XYZ file of C-alpha atoms in Angstrom:
134
model
C 13.093 4.161 1.537
C 9.125 3.917 2.176
C 8.937 0.711 0.254
C 11.803 -0.724 2.661
C 9.756 0.658 5.643
C 6.400 -1.102 4.192
C 8.342 -4.299 3.847
C 9.707 -4.131 7.545
C 6.016 -3.476 8.492
C 4.968 -6.569 6.701
C 7.744 -8.800 8.058
C 7.011 -7.646 11.680
C 3.341 -8.313 11.162
C 2.231 -4.597 11.280
C -0.162 -5.206 8.274
C -2.180 -1.915 8.983
C 0.816 0.310 8.801
C 2.148 -1.619 5.653
C -1.252 -1.189 3.966
C -1.300 2.589 4.553
C 2.371 3.193 3.482
C 1.750 0.950 0.445
C -1.590 2.405 -0.653
C 0.008 5.939 -0.471
C 2.987 4.843 -2.481
C 0.685 3.232 -5.123
C -1.399 6.355 -5.282
C 1.464 8.520 -5.743
C 3.077 6.240 -8.493
C -0.254 5.824 -10.321
C -1.110 9.413 -10.416
C 2.518 10.066 -11.605
C 2.952 11.171 -15.301
C 6.324 9.407 -15.274
C 5.404 6.158 -13.891
C 1.604 5.639 -14.089
C -0.411 2.768 -13.095
C 1.074 0.161 -15.532
C 4.851 0.818 -14.383
C 6.705 -2.065 -12.881
C 7.381 -0.434 -9.594
C 3.518 0.684 -9.238
C 2.587 -3.041 -9.959
C 5.171 -4.236 -7.386
C 3.574 -1.841 -4.782
C 0.121 -3.257 -5.751
C 1.213 -6.706 -5.249
C 2.596 -5.933 -1.932
C -0.681 -4.215 -0.965
C -2.655 -7.090 -2.162
C -0.588 -9.518 -0.151
C -1.199 -7.042 3.079
C -4.862 -6.989 2.398
C -5.195 -10.674 2.257
C -3.259 -11.110 5.330
C -5.475 -8.910 7.025
C -8.602 -10.857 5.758
C -10.023 -7.873 3.972
C -10.945 -10.032 0.970
C -13.121 -7.488 -0.983
C -10.330 -5.049 -0.931
C -7.911 -7.683 -2.009
C -9.929 -8.976 -4.902
C -10.556 -5.385 -6.038
C -6.674 -4.830 -5.735
C -6.090 -8.136 -7.841
C -8.490 -6.803 -10.489
C -6.517 -3.486 -10.715
C -3.163 -5.474 -11.085
C -4.790 -7.876 -13.945
C -6.348 -4.730 -15.604
C -2.829 -2.840 -15.327
C -1.116 -6.000 -16.580
C -3.572 -6.511 -19.282
C -3.562 -2.861 -20.618
C 0.074 -2.586 -20.172
C 0.694 -3.638 -23.829
C -2.252 -1.954 -25.265
C -1.489 1.571 -24.190
C -5.018 1.875 -22.631
C -6.252 4.617 -20.327
C -9.133 3.674 -18.026
C -12.437 5.467 -18.523
C -13.788 7.602 -15.666
C -16.652 5.309 -14.691
C -14.000 2.459 -14.440
C -12.149 4.809 -11.990
C -15.195 5.614 -9.898
C -16.471 2.145 -9.801
C -13.092 0.680 -8.429
C -12.965 3.715 -6.024
C -9.545 4.732 -7.123
C -9.685 8.126 -5.286
C -9.734 6.107 -2.017
C -12.796 8.033 -0.558
C -14.278 5.039 1.156
C -11.052 4.057 2.718
C -10.659 7.657 4.150
C -14.205 7.547 5.592
C -13.572 4.209 7.207
C -10.143 5.369 8.750
C -11.866 8.572 9.990
C -14.618 6.520 11.822
C -12.237 3.981 13.392
C -10.188 4.975 16.122
C -8.322 2.362 18.334
C -8.669 2.322 21.877
C -5.890 3.792 24.108
C -4.125 0.426 24.772
C -3.986 -0.252 21.103
C -2.415 3.087 20.590
C 0.134 2.362 23.064
C 0.854 -1.133 21.623
C 1.037 0.458 18.351
C 3.538 3.129 19.376
C 5.866 0.332 20.973
C 5.980 -1.565 17.767
C 6.608 1.654 15.847
C 9.407 2.442 17.996
C 10.901 -1.176 17.201
C 10.232 -0.573 13.513
C 11.941 2.794 13.357
C 15.018 1.351 15.139
C 15.130 -1.494 12.548
C 14.634 1.350 9.996
C 17.440 3.524 11.332
C 19.700 0.390 11.303
C 18.873 -0.369 8.021
C 19.663 3.094 6.730
C 22.769 3.305 8.691
C 23.959 0.168 7.122
C 22.864 1.157 3.727
C 24.846 4.154 3.974
C 28.064 2.344 4.826
């Protein structure tokens, strides 16, 4: 359901919301013992996150994500676990992103605009869920 929500955000141009949902999904899947960073669904989330970052002109983060995707695809056949220093260099824990999110607070007008867009997206999501159940 969250992946569908992220895709709706991408379609509606809510790239920041899509980025947040996809990055959380990717982290959950990557940290999972069942899925892991080389699973096909995790790679799909990574590709969508890469798309979102590129569309937001966050080229540094997008290139890091592209490197993660390539590394995961390359190591998929090798059964390779990343070294600790690789994880720290690539900021897989998301510490920088958390710090940046904590520092940036949109103005009240932007918040109102975001809330209105969220209502539209939630209506689309509710419609999608109701159609899915039938």
